[in-house]
Amino acid sequence: MKLSLISTGILASVSAVSAGLINLGSGDCSFSLSTKIANLVHLGHAEGNAGVCSVGQEGVGIIAGIFSFSTKTTDILKVVNLYQQTASYAGEFDQLMPVLQKCAETASGTLVGLDGFCESWTKAAANKDFITSQLKVAEGKYQDPVSAIVSKLEIVHPITQAILYDTAIVDGLSNVPGVLDSIISATNLKFTKDVLGTSGNTLLINGLKIDELEWVKTLLDVRQGLGIAKDVGTINIYRNLLNNGLINLGPVLDIVDAVGSLVTLNCSPLIDL
């Protein structure tokens, strides 16, 4: 069965898997689609680019790779460390390691000593082991934490999982204002009594029985209420999917991008190895 919608400039179509609940074996699809949606909205293209590298201002650091890893966090160092453990490592980052380690320790976002980093990163991106290293870091950074939340709350719908992935990817995970952990906490505080719904799954939130789809709609409201401009595009996409009952994501999702072109997304990996 093919379901489709055209609303507020966003067109989406999803091949419905079933009318009932499906288990989270589709989690990889949710992660792939949510990441591609975020890329499409924020970067203008859906697929991952392992070799992309952008030098920001002093204090911002360098952003690089499939998931916009940063020298201001431990992400890039983790990727390089994994790559160095592979047989195909060609020494691209040997001279940069002391600086990368210092950047990760201080979170300063400094550019001092990182001359030539982007050249090394782009060169390494031709190596499949380097791409695999990026994917492994992303799995630990996004998939594992979100999967833990999904298990704890006993979430069953793919769209809810995709929205949690999107929040983690776009806003971050740490327990500070405006990121996933805090957004979930703020969402839970919105409920003061049981809220029934038609999703077929009930979450236990602070001792209250809350319909899963009512919960995730409230989470989107909380995100929107934060007024973070970068969130608007993906929030609108997921809100339209929810409003039209498209909750079993995959295997195909069609979206009109910012310039009006139809883009077909699927559950394939973000980047081909």
PDB file of C-alpha atoms in Angstrom:
ATOM      1  CA  MET A   1       0.000   0.000   0.000  1.00  0.00           C
ATOM      2  CA  LYS A   2       1.326   3.435  -0.936  1.00  0.00           C
ATOM      3  CA  LEU A   3       0.476   6.391   1.270  1.00  0.00           C
ATOM      4  CA  SER A   4       1.254   9.955   0.296  1.00  0.00           C
ATOM      5  CA  LEU A   5       0.799  13.518   1.438  1.00  0.00           C
ATOM      6  CA  ILE A   6       1.365  17.025   0.163  1.00  0.00           C
ATOM      7  CA  SER A   7       1.342  19.633   2.903  1.00  0.00           C
ATOM      8  CA  THR A   8       3.042  22.962   3.645  1.00  0.00           C
ATOM      9  CA  GLY A   9       5.496  22.540   0.816  1.00  0.00           C
ATOM     10  CA  ILE A  10       6.648  19.090   1.897  1.00  0.00           C
ATOM     11  CA  LEU A  11       5.686  15.993  -0.041  1.00  0.00           C
ATOM     12  CA  ALA A  12       6.337  12.613   1.456  1.00  0.00           C
ATOM     13  CA  SER A  13       5.322   9.091   0.570  1.00  0.00           C
ATOM     14  CA  VAL A  14       5.942   5.935   2.525  1.00  0.00           C
ATOM     15  CA  SER A  15       5.384   2.316   1.571  1.00  0.00           C
ATOM     16  CA  ALA A  16       3.371   1.049   4.524  1.00  0.00           C
ATOM     17  CA  VAL A  17       4.815  -2.107   6.037  1.00  0.00           C
ATOM     18  CA  SER A  18       1.717  -3.096   7.980  1.00  0.00           C
ATOM     19  CA  ALA A  19      -1.277  -1.607   9.689  1.00  0.00           C
ATOM     20  CA  GLY A  20      -0.136  -2.754  13.114  1.00  0.00           C
ATOM     21  CA  LEU A  21       2.959  -2.401  15.246  1.00  0.00           C
ATOM     22  CA  ILE A  22       6.316  -3.482  13.880  1.00  0.00           C
ATOM     23  CA  ASN A  23       9.286  -4.218  16.064  1.00  0.00           C
ATOM     24  CA  LEU A  24      12.468  -2.215  16.182  1.00  0.00           C
ATOM     25  CA  GLY A  25      14.314  -4.535  13.855  1.00  0.00           C
ATOM     26  CA  SER A  26      13.634  -1.600  11.541  1.00  0.00           C
ATOM     27  CA  GLY A  27      15.850   0.578  13.719  1.00  0.00           C
ATOM     28  CA  ASP A  28      18.636   0.732  11.169  1.00  0.00           C
ATOM     29  CA  CYS A  29      16.131   2.018   8.621  1.00  0.00           C
ATOM     30  CA  SER A  30      14.929   4.691  11.048  1.00  0.00           C
ATOM     31  CA  PHE A  31      18.515   5.793  11.628  1.00  0.00           C
ATOM     32  CA  SER A  32      19.329   5.837   7.917  1.00  0.00           C
ATOM     33  CA  LEU A  33      16.210   7.796   6.961  1.00  0.00           C
ATOM     34  CA  SER A  34      16.476  10.284   9.827  1.00  0.00           C
ATOM     35  CA  THR A  35      20.108  10.977   9.009  1.00  0.00           C
ATOM     36  CA  LYS A  36      19.341  11.451   5.323  1.00  0.00           C
ATOM     37  CA  ILE A  37      16.466  13.805   6.162  1.00  0.00           C
ATOM     38  CA  ALA A  38      18.771  15.850   8.412  1.00  0.00           C
ATOM     39  CA  ASN A  39      21.436  15.952   5.689  1.00  0.00           C
ATOM     40  CA  LEU A  40      18.898  17.005   3.081  1.00  0.00           C
ATOM     41  CA  VAL A  41      17.539  19.822   5.232  1.00  0.00           C
ATOM     42  CA  HIS A  42      20.840  21.095   6.597  1.00  0.00           C
ATOM     43  CA  LEU A  43      23.380  20.245   3.881  1.00  0.00           C
ATOM     44  CA  GLY A  44      21.264  20.179   0.733  1.00  0.00           C
ATOM     45  CA  HIS A  45      22.045  16.538  -0.074  1.00  0.00           C
ATOM     46  CA  ALA A  46      20.905  13.304   1.509  1.00  0.00           C
ATOM     47  CA  GLU A  47      23.845  10.968   1.200  1.00  0.00           C
ATOM     48  CA  GLY A  48      26.880  11.030   3.453  1.00  0.00           C
ATOM     49  CA  ASN A  49      30.203  12.534   2.413  1.00  0.00           C
ATOM     50  CA  ALA A  50      33.113  10.938   4.224  1.00  0.00           C
ATOM     51  CA  GLY A  51      35.633  13.394   2.806  1.00  0.00           C
ATOM     52  CA  VAL A  52      33.916  16.701   3.513  1.00  0.00           C
ATOM     53  CA  CYS A  53      35.984  18.997   5.736  1.00  0.00           C
ATOM     54  CA  SER A  54      35.325  22.594   6.752  1.00  0.00           C
ATOM     55  CA  VAL A  55      37.602  24.910   8.737  1.00  0.00           C
ATOM     56  CA  GLY A  56      35.578  27.156  11.024  1.00  0.00           C
ATOM     57  CA  GLN A  57      36.634  30.198  12.984  1.00  0.00           C
ATOM     58  CA  GLU A  58      39.024  30.008  15.918  1.00  0.00           C
ATOM     59  CA  GLY A  59      37.034  28.552  18.782  1.00  0.00           C
ATOM     60  CA  VAL A  60      34.759  26.608  16.449  1.00  0.00           C
ATOM     61  CA  GLY A  61      37.332  24.175  15.167  1.00  0.00           C
ATOM     62  CA  ILE A  62      37.138  21.907  12.147  1.00  0.00           C
ATOM     63  CA  ILE A  63      33.979  20.053  11.102  1.00  0.00           C
ATOM     64  CA  ALA A  64      34.464  16.955   8.974  1.00  0.00           C
ATOM     65  CA  GLY A  65      33.017  13.660   7.842  1.00  0.00           C
ATOM     66  CA  ILE A  66      29.713  11.899   7.399  1.00  0.00           C
ATOM     67  CA  PHE A  67      28.189  13.114  10.662  1.00  0.00           C
ATOM     68  CA  SER A  68      29.851  16.529  10.980  1.00  0.00           C
ATOM     69  CA  PHE A  69      32.428  15.334  13.491  1.00  0.00           C
ATOM     70  CA  SER A  70      34.282  18.116  15.278  1.00  0.00           C
ATOM     71  CA  THR A  71      37.769  18.779  16.607  1.00  0.00           C
ATOM     72  CA  LYS A  72      36.053  20.614  19.479  1.00  0.00           C
ATOM     73  CA  THR A  73      34.763  17.284  20.788  1.00  0.00           C
ATOM     74  CA  THR A  74      36.367  13.845  20.973  1.00  0.00           C
ATOM     75  CA  ASP A  75      34.661  12.709  17.753  1.00  0.00           C
ATOM     76  CA  ILE A  76      37.444  13.296  15.248  1.00  0.00           C
ATOM     77  CA  LEU A  77      40.088  11.872  17.561  1.00  0.00           C
ATOM     78  CA  LYS A  78      37.960   8.735  17.999  1.00  0.00           C
ATOM     79  CA  VAL A  79      37.623   8.336  14.228  1.00  0.00           C
ATOM     80  CA  VAL A  80      41.347   8.738  13.660  1.00  0.00           C
ATOM     81  CA  ASN A  81      42.224   6.385  16.523  1.00  0.00           C
ATOM     82  CA  LEU A  82      40.014   3.653  15.046  1.00  0.00           C
ATOM     83  CA  TYR A  83      41.468   4.221  11.588  1.00  0.00           C
ATOM     84  CA  GLN A  84      45.013   3.962  12.940  1.00  0.00           C
ATOM     85  CA  GLN A  85      44.214   0.461  14.201  1.00  0.00           C
ATOM     86  CA  THR A  86      43.424  -0.800  10.692  1.00  0.00           C
ATOM     87  CA  ALA A  87      45.938  -2.487   8.410  1.00  0.00           C
ATOM     88  CA  SER A  88      45.324   0.071   5.673  1.00  0.00           C
ATOM     89  CA  TYR A  89      46.217   3.151   7.735  1.00  0.00           C
ATOM     90  CA  ALA A  90      48.697   5.157   5.668  1.00  0.00           C
ATOM     91  CA  GLY A  91      49.987   7.595   8.292  1.00  0.00           C
ATOM     92  CA  GLU A  92      47.911  10.549   7.107  1.00  0.00           C
ATOM     93  CA  PHE A  93      47.415  11.862  10.644  1.00  0.00           C
ATOM     94  CA  ASP A  94      50.712  10.972  12.333  1.00  0.00           C
ATOM     95  CA  GLN A  95      51.973  14.548  12.520  1.00  0.00           C
ATOM     96  CA  LEU A  96      48.615  15.851  13.719  1.00  0.00           C
ATOM     97  CA  MET A  97      47.968  13.427  16.581  1.00  0.00           C
ATOM     98  CA  PRO A  98      49.424  15.549  19.437  1.00  0.00           C
ATOM     99  CA  VAL A  99      47.269  18.503  18.375  1.00  0.00           C
ATOM    100  CA  LEU A 100      44.136  16.380  17.908  1.00  0.00           C
ATOM    101  CA  GLN A 101      44.598  14.885  21.369  1.00  0.00           C
ATOM    102  CA  LYS A 102      44.985  18.340  22.898  1.00  0.00           C
ATOM    103  CA  CYS A 103      41.889  19.591  21.050  1.00  0.00           C
ATOM    104  CA  ALA A 104      39.839  16.692  22.410  1.00  0.00           C
ATOM    105  CA  GLU A 105      41.105  17.261  25.957  1.00  0.00           C
ATOM    106  CA  THR A 106      40.505  21.018  26.047  1.00  0.00           C
ATOM    107  CA  ALA A 107      37.403  21.313  23.805  1.00  0.00           C
ATOM    108  CA  SER A 108      38.796  24.681  22.804  1.00  0.00           C
ATOM    109  CA  GLY A 109      37.998  24.567  19.108  1.00  0.00           C
ATOM    110  CA  THR A 110      41.434  25.946  18.332  1.00  0.00           C
ATOM    111  CA  LEU A 111      42.841  25.860  14.815  1.00  0.00           C
ATOM    112  CA  VAL A 112      46.449  26.195  15.935  1.00  0.00           C
ATOM    113  CA  GLY A 113      48.565  23.336  14.632  1.00  0.00           C
ATOM    114  CA  LEU A 114      45.858  21.917  12.382  1.00  0.00           C
ATOM    115  CA  ASP A 115      47.231  23.196   9.084  1.00  0.00           C
ATOM    116  CA  GLY A 116      46.846  20.462   6.493  1.00  0.00           C
ATOM    117  CA  PHE A 117      44.220  18.567   8.479  1.00  0.00           C
ATOM    118  CA  CYS A 118      41.522  18.799   5.809  1.00  0.00           C
ATOM    119  CA  GLU A 119      43.931  17.585   3.142  1.00  0.00           C
ATOM    120  CA  SER A 120      44.738  14.554   5.294  1.00  0.00           C
ATOM    121  CA  TRP A 121      41.063  13.907   6.049  1.00  0.00           C
ATOM    122  CA  THR A 122      40.016  14.099   2.388  1.00  0.00           C
ATOM    123  CA  LYS A 123      42.871  11.821   1.349  1.00  0.00           C
ATOM    124  CA  ALA A 124      41.963   9.256   4.005  1.00  0.00           C
ATOM    125  CA  ALA A 125      38.313   9.293   2.878  1.00  0.00           C
ATOM    126  CA  ALA A 126      39.305   7.278  -0.189  1.00  0.00           C
ATOM    127  CA  ASN A 127      40.015   4.385   2.196  1.00  0.00           C
ATOM    128  CA  LYS A 128      37.069   2.133   3.110  1.00  0.00           C
ATOM    129  CA  ASP A 129      38.548   1.482   6.552  1.00  0.00           C
ATOM    130  CA  PHE A 130      38.445   5.213   7.262  1.00  0.00           C
ATOM    131  CA  ILE A 131      34.786   5.369   6.262  1.00  0.00           C
ATOM    132  CA  THR A 132      34.049   2.349   8.458  1.00  0.00           C
ATOM    133  CA  SER A 133      35.775   4.109  11.351  1.00  0.00           C
ATOM    134  CA  GLN A 134      33.456   7.096  10.903  1.00  0.00           C
ATOM    135  CA  LEU A 135      30.395   4.840  10.877  1.00  0.00           C
ATOM    136  CA  LYS A 136      31.517   3.053  14.055  1.00  0.00           C
ATOM    137  CA  VAL A 137      31.947   6.343  15.915  1.00  0.00           C
ATOM    138  CA  ALA A 138      28.509   7.480  14.730  1.00  0.00           C
ATOM    139  CA  GLU A 139      27.001   4.216  15.943  1.00  0.00           C
ATOM    140  CA  GLY A 140      28.404   4.796  19.411  1.00  0.00           C
ATOM    141  CA  LYS A 141      27.468   8.465  19.402  1.00  0.00           C
ATOM    142  CA  TYR A 142      23.891   8.212  18.122  1.00  0.00           C
ATOM    143  CA  GLN A 143      22.560   4.698  17.592  1.00  0.00           C
ATOM    144  CA  ASP A 144      23.568   3.150  20.907  1.00  0.00           C
ATOM    145  CA  PRO A 145      22.313   5.991  23.168  1.00  0.00           C
ATOM    146  CA  VAL A 146      19.031   6.332  21.285  1.00  0.00           C
ATOM    147  CA  SER A 147      18.526   2.561  21.313  1.00  0.00           C
ATOM    148  CA  ALA A 148      18.936   2.659  25.095  1.00  0.00           C
ATOM    149  CA  ILE A 149      16.242   5.347  25.353  1.00  0.00           C
ATOM    150  CA  VAL A 150      13.952   3.360  23.051  1.00  0.00           C
ATOM    151  CA  SER A 151      14.365   0.246  25.192  1.00  0.00           C
ATOM    152  CA  LYS A 152      13.865   2.127  28.460  1.00  0.00           C
ATOM    153  CA  LEU A 153      10.649   3.796  27.303  1.00  0.00           C
ATOM    154  CA  GLU A 154       9.474   0.683  25.406  1.00  0.00           C
ATOM    155  CA  ILE A 155       8.950   2.612  22.176  1.00  0.00           C
ATOM    156  CA  VAL A 156       7.715   0.538  19.229  1.00  0.00           C
ATOM    157  CA  HIS A 157       6.968   2.902  16.344  1.00  0.00           C
ATOM    158  CA  PRO A 158       9.731   3.578  13.790  1.00  0.00           C
ATOM    159  CA  ILE A 159       8.770   7.242  13.408  1.00  0.00           C
ATOM    160  CA  THR A 160       9.290   7.840  17.133  1.00  0.00           C
ATOM    161  CA  GLN A 161      12.731   6.295  16.926  1.00  0.00           C
ATOM    162  CA  ALA A 162      13.523   8.374  13.828  1.00  0.00           C
ATOM    163  CA  ILE A 163      12.499  11.573  15.636  1.00  0.00           C
ATOM    164  CA  LEU A 164      14.763  10.686  18.569  1.00  0.00           C
ATOM    165  CA  TYR A 165      17.629  10.050  16.154  1.00  0.00           C
ATOM    166  CA  ASP A 166      16.939  13.374  14.438  1.00  0.00           C
ATOM    167  CA  THR A 167      16.956  15.215  17.759  1.00  0.00           C
ATOM    168  CA  ALA A 168      20.264  13.603  18.720  1.00  0.00           C
ATOM    169  CA  ILE A 169      21.864  14.324  15.343  1.00  0.00           C
ATOM    170  CA  VAL A 170      20.639  17.915  15.017  1.00  0.00           C
ATOM    171  CA  ASP A 171      20.647  19.031  18.665  1.00  0.00           C
ATOM    172  CA  GLY A 172      23.045  16.677  20.452  1.00  0.00           C
ATOM    173  CA  LEU A 173      22.687  14.208  23.318  1.00  0.00           C
ATOM    174  CA  SER A 174      24.284  15.666  26.446  1.00  0.00           C
ATOM    175  CA  ASN A 175      22.143  16.711  29.385  1.00  0.00           C
ATOM    176  CA  VAL A 176      22.261  20.464  28.756  1.00  0.00           C
ATOM    177  CA  PRO A 177      19.383  22.729  27.625  1.00  0.00           C
ATOM    178  CA  GLY A 178      18.293  22.221  24.021  1.00  0.00           C
ATOM    179  CA  VAL A 179      19.585  18.686  23.486  1.00  0.00           C
ATOM    180  CA  LEU A 180      17.928  15.260  23.495  1.00  0.00           C
ATOM    181  CA  ASP A 181      18.175  14.319  27.182  1.00  0.00           C
ATOM    182  CA  SER A 182      16.854  17.691  28.315  1.00  0.00           C
ATOM    183  CA  ILE A 183      14.187  17.757  25.607  1.00  0.00           C
ATOM    184  CA  ILE A 184      12.907  14.365  26.781  1.00  0.00           C
ATOM    185  CA  SER A 185      12.846  15.589  30.392  1.00  0.00           C
ATOM    186  CA  ALA A 186      10.946  18.725  29.381  1.00  0.00           C
ATOM    187  CA  THR A 187       8.532  16.609  27.332  1.00  0.00           C
ATOM    188  CA  ASN A 188       7.808  14.302  30.268  1.00  0.00           C
ATOM    189  CA  LEU A 189       7.027  17.280  32.512  1.00  0.00           C
ATOM    190  CA  LYS A 190       4.260  18.356  30.122  1.00  0.00           C
ATOM    191  CA  PHE A 191       2.132  15.400  31.184  1.00  0.00           C
ATOM    192  CA  THR A 192       0.119  15.665  34.404  1.00  0.00           C
ATOM    193  CA  LYS A 193      -2.496  12.995  33.687  1.00  0.00           C
ATOM    194  CA  ASP A 194      -2.967   9.902  31.545  1.00  0.00           C
ATOM    195  CA  VAL A 195      -3.225  10.627  27.815  1.00  0.00           C
ATOM    196  CA  LEU A 196      -4.908   8.005  25.673  1.00  0.00           C
ATOM    197  CA  GLY A 197      -4.476   7.672  21.935  1.00  0.00           C
ATOM    198  CA  THR A 198      -4.714   5.363  18.962  1.00  0.00           C
ATOM    199  CA  SER A 199      -1.084   4.342  18.441  1.00  0.00           C
ATOM    200  CA  GLY A 200      -1.558   0.937  20.036  1.00  0.00           C
ATOM    201  CA  ASN A 201       1.328   1.493  22.431  1.00  0.00           C
ATOM    202  CA  THR A 202       1.328   3.148  25.838  1.00  0.00           C
ATOM    203  CA  LEU A 203       4.438   4.579  27.515  1.00  0.00           C
ATOM    204  CA  LEU A 204       4.811   4.832  31.273  1.00  0.00           C
ATOM    205  CA  ILE A 205       5.977   8.405  31.911  1.00  0.00           C
ATOM    206  CA  ASN A 206       6.407   9.519  35.527  1.00  0.00           C
ATOM    207  CA  GLY A 207       3.829   6.935  36.561  1.00  0.00           C
ATOM    208  CA  LEU A 208       1.340   8.110  33.925  1.00  0.00           C
ATOM    209  CA  LYS A 209       0.044   6.197  30.915  1.00  0.00           C
ATOM    210  CA  ILE A 210       0.860   8.194  27.776  1.00  0.00           C
ATOM    211  CA  ASP A 211       0.105   7.161  24.203  1.00  0.00           C
ATOM    212  CA  GLU A 212       3.386   6.887  22.296  1.00  0.00           C
ATOM    213  CA  LEU A 213       2.409   9.123  19.384  1.00  0.00           C
ATOM    214  CA  GLU A 214       0.930  11.753  21.707  1.00  0.00           C
ATOM    215  CA  TRP A 215       4.248  11.707  23.561  1.00  0.00           C
ATOM    216  CA  VAL A 216       6.396  12.176  20.467  1.00  0.00           C
ATOM    217  CA  LYS A 217       4.109  14.929  19.123  1.00  0.00           C
ATOM    218  CA  THR A 218       4.655  16.737  22.420  1.00  0.00           C
ATOM    219  CA  LEU A 219       8.401  16.232  22.049  1.00  0.00           C
ATOM    220  CA  LEU A 220       8.252  17.988  18.667  1.00  0.00           C
ATOM    221  CA  ASP A 221       6.286  20.818  20.304  1.00  0.00           C
ATOM    222  CA  VAL A 222       9.005  21.153  22.951  1.00  0.00           C
ATOM    223  CA  ARG A 223      11.703  21.280  20.267  1.00  0.00           C
ATOM    224  CA  GLN A 224       9.798  23.898  18.314  1.00  0.00           C
ATOM    225  CA  GLY A 225       9.227  25.917  21.479  1.00  0.00           C
ATOM    226  CA  LEU A 226      12.970  26.222  21.960  1.00  0.00           C
ATOM    227  CA  GLY A 227      13.067  28.398  18.854  1.00  0.00           C
ATOM    228  CA  ILE A 228      16.179  26.780  17.415  1.00  0.00           C
ATOM    229  CA  ALA A 229      16.157  27.753  13.742  1.00  0.00           C
ATOM    230  CA  LYS A 230      18.063  24.680  12.543  1.00  0.00           C
ATOM    231  CA  ASP A 231      15.321  22.402  13.925  1.00  0.00           C
ATOM    232  CA  VAL A 232      12.444  23.806  11.881  1.00  0.00           C
ATOM    233  CA  GLY A 233      12.957  21.889   8.640  1.00  0.00           C
ATOM    234  CA  THR A 234      13.065  18.400  10.096  1.00  0.00           C
ATOM    235  CA  ILE A 235      10.356  19.151  12.679  1.00  0.00           C
ATOM    236  CA  ASN A 236       7.971  20.104   9.866  1.00  0.00           C
ATOM    237  CA  ILE A 237       8.710  16.902   7.972  1.00  0.00           C
ATOM    238  CA  TYR A 238       8.050  14.650  10.960  1.00  0.00           C
ATOM    239  CA  ARG A 239       4.986  16.608  12.034  1.00  0.00           C
ATOM    240  CA  ASN A 240       3.457  16.125   8.587  1.00  0.00           C
ATOM    241  CA  LEU A 241       4.223  12.415   8.639  1.00  0.00           C
ATOM    242  CA  LEU A 242       2.574  12.069  12.051  1.00  0.00           C
ATOM    243  CA  ASN A 243      -0.453  14.140  11.095  1.00  0.00           C
ATOM    244  CA  ASN A 244      -1.036  11.881   8.111  1.00  0.00           C
ATOM    245  CA  GLY A 245      -0.584   8.631   9.988  1.00  0.00           C
ATOM    246  CA  LEU A 246       2.680   7.665   8.299  1.00  0.00           C
ATOM    247  CA  ILE A 247       4.343   6.008  11.275  1.00  0.00           C
ATOM    248  CA  ASN A 248       5.846   2.837   9.790  1.00  0.00           C
ATOM    249  CA  LEU A 249       8.782   4.386   7.944  1.00  0.00           C
ATOM    250  CA  GLY A 250      10.382   2.629   5.018  1.00  0.00           C
ATOM    251  CA  PRO A 251      11.387   1.224   2.745  1.00  0.00           C
ATOM    252  CA  VAL A 252      10.949   4.379   0.622  1.00  0.00           C
ATOM    253  CA  LEU A 253      10.400   8.007   1.599  1.00  0.00           C
ATOM    254  CA  ASP A 254      10.014  10.813  -0.978  1.00  0.00           C
ATOM    255  CA  ILE A 255      10.577  14.420   0.071  1.00  0.00           C
ATOM    256  CA  VAL A 256      10.578  17.692  -1.818  1.00  0.00           C
ATOM    257  CA  ASP A 257      13.759  19.562  -0.936  1.00  0.00           C
ATOM    258  CA  ALA A 258      14.207  23.286  -0.349  1.00  0.00           C
ATOM    259  CA  VAL A 259      14.407  24.060  -4.086  1.00  0.00           C
ATOM    260  CA  GLY A 260      11.341  22.000  -4.984  1.00  0.00           C
ATOM    261  CA  SER A 261      13.048  18.878  -6.316  1.00  0.00           C
ATOM    262  CA  LEU A 262      11.703  15.438  -5.441  1.00  0.00           C
ATOM    263  CA  VAL A 263      14.268  13.362  -3.556  1.00  0.00           C
ATOM    264  CA  THR A 264      13.724   9.656  -2.931  1.00  0.00           C
ATOM    265  CA  LEU A 265      15.236   8.329   0.284  1.00  0.00           C
ATOM    266  CA  ASN A 266      15.539   4.668   1.191  1.00  0.00           C
ATOM    267  CA  CYS A 267      16.797   2.467   3.985  1.00  0.00           C
ATOM    268  CA  SER A 268      20.190   1.815   2.430  1.00  0.00           C
ATOM    269  CA  PRO A 269      23.298   2.765   4.432  1.00  0.00           C
ATOM    270  CA  LEU A 270      24.142   6.451   4.494  1.00  0.00           C
ATOM    271  CA  ILE A 271      27.219   5.797   2.420  1.00  0.00           C
ATOM    272  CA  ASP A 272      28.206   2.862   0.215  1.00  0.00           C
ATOM    273  CA  LEU A 273      31.374   0.982   1.099  1.00  0.00           C
TER     274      LEU A 273
END
